Structure formats: structure tokens, C-alpha cells
CSV table of C-alpha atoms in Angstrom, one decimal:
chain,number,residue,atom,x,y,z
A,10,UNK,CA,87.6,14.0,-10.4
A,11,UNK,CA,84.6,12.6,-9.1
A,12,UNK,CA,85.2,9.2,-11.0
A,13,UNK,CA,88.5,9.2,-9.3
A,14,UNK,CA,86.8,9.5,-5.7
A,15,UNK,CA,83.9,7.1,-7.1
A,16,UNK,CA,81.4,9.6,-6.2
A,17,UNK,CA,78.1,8.8,-8.2
A,18,UNK,CA,76.2,11.7,-7.8
A,19,UNK,CA,77.4,14.0,-10.3
A,20,UNK,CA,75.4,16.8,-8.6
A,21,UNK,CA,76.8,16.5,-5.5
A,22,UNK,CA,79.1,19.3,-4.1
A,23,UNK,CA,82.7,18.0,-2.8
A,24,UNK,CA,83.9,19.2,0.5
A,25,UNK,CA,87.6,20.3,0.9
A,26,UNK,CA,89.7,20.8,4.2
A,27,UNK,CA,93.0,23.0,3.9
A,28,UNK,CA,96.1,21.3,6.0
A,29,UNK,CA,98.5,23.9,7.4
A,30,UNK,CA,102.0,22.3,7.6
A,31,UNK,CA,103.2,25.8,8.1
A,32,UNK,CA,102.4,25.6,11.6
A,33,UNK,CA,105.5,23.9,12.6
A,34,UNK,CA,103.9,20.5,14.0
A,35,UNK,CA,105.5,17.1,13.2
A,36,UNK,CA,104.1,15.2,10.2
A,37,UNK,CA,101.9,12.9,12.6
A,38,UNK,CA,99.9,16.0,13.9
A,39,UNK,CA,98.8,16.5,10.2
A,40,UNK,CA,98.4,12.9,9.5
A,41,UNK,CA,95.9,12.8,12.5
A,42,UNK,CA,93.9,15.7,11.1
A,43,UNK,CA,93.7,14.0,7.7
A,44,UNK,CA,92.3,10.7,9.2
A,45,UNK,CA,90.0,12.9,11.1
A,46,UNK,CA,88.8,14.8,8.1
A,47,UNK,CA,88.4,11.5,6.1
A,48,UNK,CA,86.3,9.8,8.8
A,49,UNK,CA,84.3,13.0,9.1
A,50,UNK,CA,83.2,12.7,5.1
A,51,UNK,CA,85.7,15.2,3.7
A,52,UNK,CA,86.4,14.4,0.1
A,53,UNK,CA,89.5,16.4,-0.6
A,54,UNK,CA,92.4,17.6,1.4
A,55,UNK,CA,95.1,20.3,0.2
A,56,UNK,CA,98.1,21.7,1.8
A,57,UNK,CA,98.6,25.0,2.6
A,58,UNK,CA,99.9,27.3,-0.2
A,59,UNK,CA,102.5,29.2,2.0
A,60,UNK,CA,104.7,26.1,2.9
A,61,UNK,CA,106.4,23.3,1.0
A,62,UNK,CA,109.2,21.8,3.1
A,63,UNK,CA,109.2,22.6,6.9
A,64,UNK,CA,111.8,21.0,8.6
A,65,UNK,CA,109.6,19.9,11.5
A,66,UNK,CA,107.5,18.0,9.0
A,67,UNK,CA,109.8,17.3,5.5
A,68,UNK,CA,107.6,16.9,2.4
A,69,UNK,CA,108.2,13.2,1.6
A,70,UNK,CA,108.0,12.2,5.5
A,71,UNK,CA,104.5,14.2,5.7
A,72,UNK,CA,103.1,12.7,2.6
A,73,UNK,CA,103.6,9.1,3.7
A,74,UNK,CA,102.2,9.6,7.0
A,75,UNK,CA,99.0,11.4,5.5
A,76,UNK,CA,98.5,8.7,3.0
A,77,UNK,CA,99.0,5.9,5.5
A,78,UNK,CA,96.4,7.8,7.8
A,79,UNK,CA,94.0,7.9,4.7
A,80,UNK,CA,94.4,4.5,4.0
A,81,UNK,CA,93.6,3.5,7.7
A,82,UNK,CA,90.3,5.8,7.3
A,83,UNK,CA,89.3,4.3,4.2
A,84,UNK,CA,89.4,0.6,5.4
A,85,UNK,CA,86.8,2.2,8.2
A,86,UNK,CA,84.6,4.2,5.9
A,87,UNK,CA,85.0,2.5,2.4
A,88,UNK,CA,85.5,6.2,1.1
A,89,UNK,CA,88.4,7.5,-0.9
A,90,UNK,CA,89.6,11.1,0.1
A,91,UNK,CA,91.8,12.7,-2.4
A,92,UNK,CA,95.1,14.4,-1.2
A,93,UNK,CA,97.1,17.2,-2.9
A,94,UNK,CA,100.5,17.9,-1.5
A,95,UNK,CA,102.2,21.1,-2.3
A,96,UNK,CA,105.0,20.5,-4.7
A,97,UNK,CA,106.2,23.9,-5.3
A,98,UNK,CA,109.9,24.4,-5.6
A,99,UNK,CA,112.6,27.1,-6.7
A,100,UNK,CA,112.9,25.5,-10.1
A,101,UNK,CA,110.7,23.6,-12.5
A,102,UNK,CA,112.8,20.4,-12.8
A,103,UNK,CA,112.8,20.3,-8.7
A,104,UNK,CA,108.8,20.8,-8.8
A,105,UNK,CA,108.3,18.1,-11.4
A,106,UNK,CA,110.7,15.7,-9.3
A,107,UNK,CA,108.6,16.6,-6.2
A,108,UNK,CA,105.4,15.9,-8.2
A,109,UNK,CA,106.5,12.4,-9.5
A,110,UNK,CA,108.0,11.5,-6.1
A,111,UNK,CA,104.6,12.3,-4.3
A,112,UNK,CA,102.7,10.6,-7.1
A,113,UNK,CA,104.8,7.4,-6.5
A,114,UNK,CA,104.2,7.4,-2.8
A,115,UNK,CA,100.5,7.3,-3.6
A,116,UNK,CA,99.3,11.1,-3.6
A,117,UNK,CA,95.9,11.4,-5.9
A,118,UNK,CA,96.9,15.1,-6.7
A,119,UNK,CA,99.4,17.8,-6.6
A,120,UNK,CA,99.4,21.5,-5.5
A,121,UNK,CA,101.6,24.4,-6.9
A,122,UNK,CA,101.6,28.1,-6.3
A,123,UNK,CA,101.4,28.9,-9.7
A,124,UNK,CA,101.9,32.9,-9.3
A,125,UNK,CA,105.3,32.1,-7.4
A,126,UNK,CA,106.3,29.3,-9.9
A,127,UNK,CA,105.5,31.4,-12.9
A,128,UNK,CA,102.5,30.6,-15.3
A,129,UNK,CA,104.5,28.7,-17.7
A,130,UNK,CA,105.5,26.3,-14.7
A,131,UNK,CA,101.9,25.0,-14.8
A,132,UNK,CA,102.1,24.1,-18.5
A,133,UNK,CA,105.2,22.4,-18.0
A,134,UNK,CA,103.9,20.2,-15.0
A,135,UNK,CA,101.0,19.3,-17.4
A,136,UNK,CA,103.2,18.4,-20.0
A,137,UNK,CA,105.2,16.2,-17.5
A,138,UNK,CA,102.1,14.0,-17.4
A,139,UNK,CA,102.4,12.8,-13.9
A,140,UNK,CA,98.9,11.1,-14.1
A,141,UNK,CA,96.9,12.8,-11.4
A,142,UNK,CA,94.8,16.3,-11.2
A,143,UNK,CA,96.7,19.3,-10.8
A,144,UNK,CA,95.6,21.8,-8.2
A,145,UNK,CA,96.8,25.4,-8.5
A,146,UNK,CA,96.7,28.1,-5.9
A,147,UNK,CA,97.0,31.6,-6.9
A,148,UNK,CA,98.1,33.4,-3.9
A,149,UNK,CA,99.9,36.6,-4.7
A,150,UNK,CA,97.8,37.1,-7.6
A,151,UNK,CA,96.9,40.6,-6.3
A,152,UNK,CA,100.1,41.8,-7.3
A,153,UNK,CA,98.7,41.0,-11.0
A,154,UNK,CA,94.9,41.4,-10.7
A,155,UNK,CA,94.0,44.5,-8.6
A,156,UNK,CA,94.2,48.2,-9.5
A,157,UNK,CA,93.1,49.9,-12.5
A,158,UNK,CA,96.2,48.6,-14.7
A,159,UNK,CA,96.0,44.8,-13.2
A,160,UNK,CA,94.9,41.9,-15.4
A,161,UNK,CA,91.6,40.8,-14.6
A,162,UNK,CA,91.1,37.8,-12.1
A,163,UNK,CA,88.6,36.4,-14.9
A,164,UNK,CA,91.3,36.6,-17.5
A,165,UNK,CA,93.8,34.7,-15.2
A,166,UNK,CA,91.6,32.2,-14.4
A,167,UNK,CA,91.0,31.6,-18.1
A,168,UNK,CA,94.8,31.1,-18.3
A,169,UNK,CA,95.1,28.5,-15.6
A,170,UNK,CA,92.3,26.7,-17.2
A,171,UNK,CA,94.2,27.1,-20.8
A,172,UNK,CA,97.3,26.1,-19.2
A,173,UNK,CA,96.0,22.5,-17.8
A,174,UNK,CA,94.9,22.9,-14.2
A,175,UNK,CA,92.2,20.8,-13.1
A,176,UNK,CA,91.1,22.3,-9.5
A,177,UNK,CA,91.2,26.1,-9.5
A,178,UNK,CA,90.5,28.7,-6.8
A,179,UNK,CA,87.8,31.3,-7.5
A,180,UNK,CA,87.5,32.9,-4.1
A,181,UNK,CA,84.6,32.7,-1.7
A,182,UNK,CA,80.9,33.7,-2.8
A,183,UNK,CA,80.9,35.7,0.4
A,184,UNK,CA,83.6,36.9,2.9
A,185,UNK,CA,84.3,40.2,2.0
A,186,UNK,CA,87.3,39.7,-0.3
A,187,UNK,CA,85.7,39.9,-3.5
A,188,UNK,CA,82.2,41.2,-5.3
A,189,UNK,CA,79.9,38.2,-5.1
A,190,UNK,CA,79.1,38.8,-9.2
A,191,UNK,CA,83.0,38.7,-9.8
A,192,UNK,CA,83.2,35.3,-8.2
A,193,UNK,CA,80.0,33.9,-10.6
A,194,UNK,CA,82.2,35.3,-13.5
A,195,UNK,CA,85.3,33.3,-12.3
A,196,UNK,CA,83.2,30.1,-12.0
A,197,UNK,CA,82.0,30.7,-15.7
A,198,UNK,CA,85.5,30.9,-16.7
A,199,UNK,CA,86.1,27.4,-15.7
A,200,UNK,CA,82.6,25.8,-16.5
A,201,UNK,CA,81.6,27.3,-19.7
A,202,UNK,CA,82.0,25.7,-23.0
A,203,UNK,CA,85.3,27.1,-24.3
A,204,UNK,CA,86.0,25.7,-27.7
A,205,UNK,CA,85.7,22.0,-26.2
A,206,UNK,CA,88.4,22.9,-23.8
A,207,UNK,CA,88.5,20.6,-20.6
A,208,UNK,CA,86.7,22.3,-17.6
A,209,UNK,CA,88.3,23.3,-14.5
A,210,UNK,CA,86.8,22.4,-11.1
A,211,UNK,CA,85.8,25.6,-9.1
A,212,UNK,CA,87.0,25.9,-5.5
A,213,UNK,CA,85.6,28.1,-3.2
A,214,UNK,CA,88.2,29.1,-0.7
A,215,UNK,CA,87.5,30.0,2.9
A,216,UNK,CA,84.2,28.7,3.1
A,217,UNK,CA,82.1,29.7,6.0
A,218,UNK,CA,79.2,27.3,7.3
A,219,UNK,CA,77.0,30.2,7.9
A,220,UNK,CA,77.2,31.1,4.3
A,221,UNK,CA,76.7,27.8,2.4
A,222,UNK,CA,72.9,28.2,1.8
A,223,UNK,CA,73.6,31.7,0.5
A,224,UNK,CA,76.4,31.0,-1.4
A,225,UNK,CA,74.6,28.1,-3.4
A,226,UNK,CA,71.4,30.0,-3.8
A,227,UNK,CA,73.5,32.7,-5.6
A,228,UNK,CA,75.3,30.3,-7.8
A,229,UNK,CA,71.7,28.9,-8.5
A,230,UNK,CA,70.8,32.4,-9.9
A,231,UNK,CA,73.2,32.1,-12.9
A,232,UNK,CA,71.6,29.9,-15.3
A,233,UNK,CA,74.7,29.6,-17.5
A,234,UNK,CA,76.7,27.5,-14.4
A,235,UNK,CA,76.3,23.8,-15.2
A,236,UNK,CA,74.9,23.2,-11.7
A,237,UNK,CA,74.9,25.6,-8.8
A,238,UNK,CA,76.4,22.9,-6.2
A,239,UNK,CA,78.8,21.4,-8.4
A,240,UNK,CA,81.8,23.1,-6.7
A,241,UNK,CA,84.3,22.3,-4.0
A,242,UNK,CA,83.7,24.1,-0.9
A,243,UNK,CA,87.1,24.5,0.9
A,244,UNK,CA,87.0,25.3,4.7
A,245,UNK,CA,89.8,25.6,7.4
A,246,UNK,CA,89.2,28.1,10.3
A,247,UNK,CA,85.6,27.1,10.7
A,248,UNK,CA,86.7,23.4,11.4
A,249,UNK,CA,89.9,24.0,13.4
A,250,UNK,CA,88.4,26.6,15.9
A,251,UNK,CA,85.6,24.0,17.0
A,252,UNK,CA,88.1,21.1,17.6
A,253,UNK,CA,87.1,18.9,20.5
A,254,UNK,CA,88.7,20.9,23.4
A,255,UNK,CA,89.3,17.4,25.4
A,256,UNK,CA,91.2,15.4,22.8
A,257,UNK,CA,91.9,18.0,19.9
A,258,UNK,CA,89.9,16.0,17.4
A,259,UNK,CA,88.1,17.5,14.4
A,260,UNK,CA,85.9,14.8,13.3
A,261,UNK,CA,82.6,16.3,14.8
A,262,UNK,CA,83.4,19.8,13.5
A,263,UNK,CA,84.5,18.6,10.2
A,264,UNK,CA,81.5,16.6,9.8
A,265,UNK,CA,79.1,19.4,10.8
A,266,UNK,CA,80.4,21.2,7.8
A,267,UNK,CA,80.2,18.0,5.4
A,268,UNK,CA,76.4,17.7,6.6
A,269,UNK,CA,75.7,21.5,5.8
A,270,UNK,CA,77.3,21.3,2.5
A,271,UNK,CA,75.9,18.0,1.0
A,272,UNK,CA,72.5,18.7,2.3
A,273,UNK,CA,71.8,22.2,1.2
A,274,UNK,CA,69.4,22.4,-1.5
A,275,UNK,CA,69.4,25.2,-4.1
A,276,UNK,CA,66.4,27.5,-3.1
A,277,UNK,CA,65.6,29.1,-6.7
A,278,UNK,CA,62.9,31.5,-5.3
A,279,UNK,CA,65.4,33.9,-4.1
A,280,UNK,CA,66.9,36.8,-6.1
A,281,UNK,CA,70.4,38.0,-5.9
A,282,UNK,CA,69.0,41.1,-3.9
A,283,UNK,CA,67.6,38.7,-1.2
A,284,UNK,CA,70.4,36.8,-0.8
A,285,UNK,CA,73.0,40.0,-0.8
A,286,UNK,CA,70.5,41.4,1.9
A,287,UNK,CA,70.8,38.3,4.0
A,288,UNK,CA,74.7,38.8,4.1
A,289,UNK,CA,74.5,42.4,4.9
A,290,UNK,CA,74.9,44.1,1.8
A,291,UNK,CA,73.2,47.4,1.5
A,292,UNK,CA,70.8,47.1,-1.5
A,293,UNK,CA,69.4,50.3,-2.9
A,294,UNK,CA,65.4,49.9,-3.8
């Protein structure tokens, strides 16, 4: 993925922004955000997991306009931005047709909601050999993974990797959704040397700029992770809530997030307990 983006520094974290076509705006609205994000230095754009083909911004119309906007940004910055439209569909055949069509239009990745399409759809899409990375969103995994009889998310993450996914959500280190140690475990499921199987690229979803330093430091406490900052930080709310009130631009708010992620260095002098305390966890002595 870093080769596709022509990012030379293999230890540089990537930054992603979530586009939300389910808000009912026309395609031009999301194309504008895509261009703003690319101008701000965002490496990767993915679409919302909850919406595929909204009548206000149909899939193929939206993809064409977003790709055109990204081309305009690349002419200015000289940097590529990867984009994964959501090709989830009600049948495997339609999913594959969607994927092939958006790739023909120029999309550099595709995304599916793997828990809705079924785990085997990921394998089927991989075998279709569409020629671009596959991003899976695991929304709805709670029905499988939580509770005393659930399948551990670590196991599901391994299955996603085994079935051929390239970009795989692990959840945020901090944010009160999961135990931070379970996130380390999920990241290891993607980055460990598992009989030579291709590694997955961990996506830390719902990233918050105030937790980036602590997140990277927490990753740095695990010596088995290939590189503590070699992940993708995915942001949405922190950028959109701070859009320019005069013109709606997200360039500055996105650039601030990019700068935080790209310039954060691992502080190996901190313990897990130190980091957890700074995030408000109560640690017994």
C-alpha cells in the first residue's frame, strides 16, 4: 500500500479520513471534502460503512466526481491519495460487479462490510482478482464477538487476514470502546509472522487527536509489533467538527490532524500504566 502511494518512509504512519455519503448530500459535496483532505495531506479516504448507493449521490456518480477531485489535488501537491468506495451489495455477483466498475473508473481500493456480506464474500472478492487492495469494515461484529459465547475479535481479525483483506480495522487504542490490550492483540493478529501469510494493515478507527501521542506510545510498549507507528490513523469527527465556519473547508482541520500524527515520535520511556493513567484509567498501585 505504501508503494502504491509512493511513500518512501516505511516507518511513517498513514492518515485516513472517513467520508460519509449517508448524510444525503450530492456527490459534489463529498468530492469537495475529498479534495480538501488530499490538499491537507490525508493519505487515504474510505467511505462510510452504513451507506452504499444513496439516491442523492449514487455510487458511480460519486466515485467519478471524487476521483476527479483527487486528480485536481494531486496536480497541486504531487501526492497520491488512495480512495476506497463502499461496494457492498446484496449479492456476491453485484458486489464483484461494483468493485470492477469502480476500479475501471480509477478507484485505488475497494471496501465491503464483511459482517453484512458474509465472511465468504471476502474470499470471493479476493479470488475475483480486481487488482486493488481490499478494505473490510467489520461493523456489526458485536453480534458475533461480544458476550461469553462470542467469537473473540482476535479470531475474527485473523479470519479477515486469512481471507485476503489488506486494510483491516482494529478499533482505537483509546476511546472507551475496547480494552487497550485487546487492541494490541488485534494489531498483532495482523502484523505477526503467521506462516508467511501476507500481513494486514491495521486501521485505528475513531482516532482522536488528543490521544495520538498516548496511542503511539502504547503501541511502542509491545516489542512484537513491527513498528509502533506503522498503522493508519482514521479520523472523522475531529476534522468535520472543526471545519472553517466561513466556507466549510476542512483543509486546516485535516492538516492539523495530519501534522499531529506524522510528527509524533514514540516515547519509549513510558510504561503502560503511565499511559493508561494519562487517559483517565484507574490503575491500582
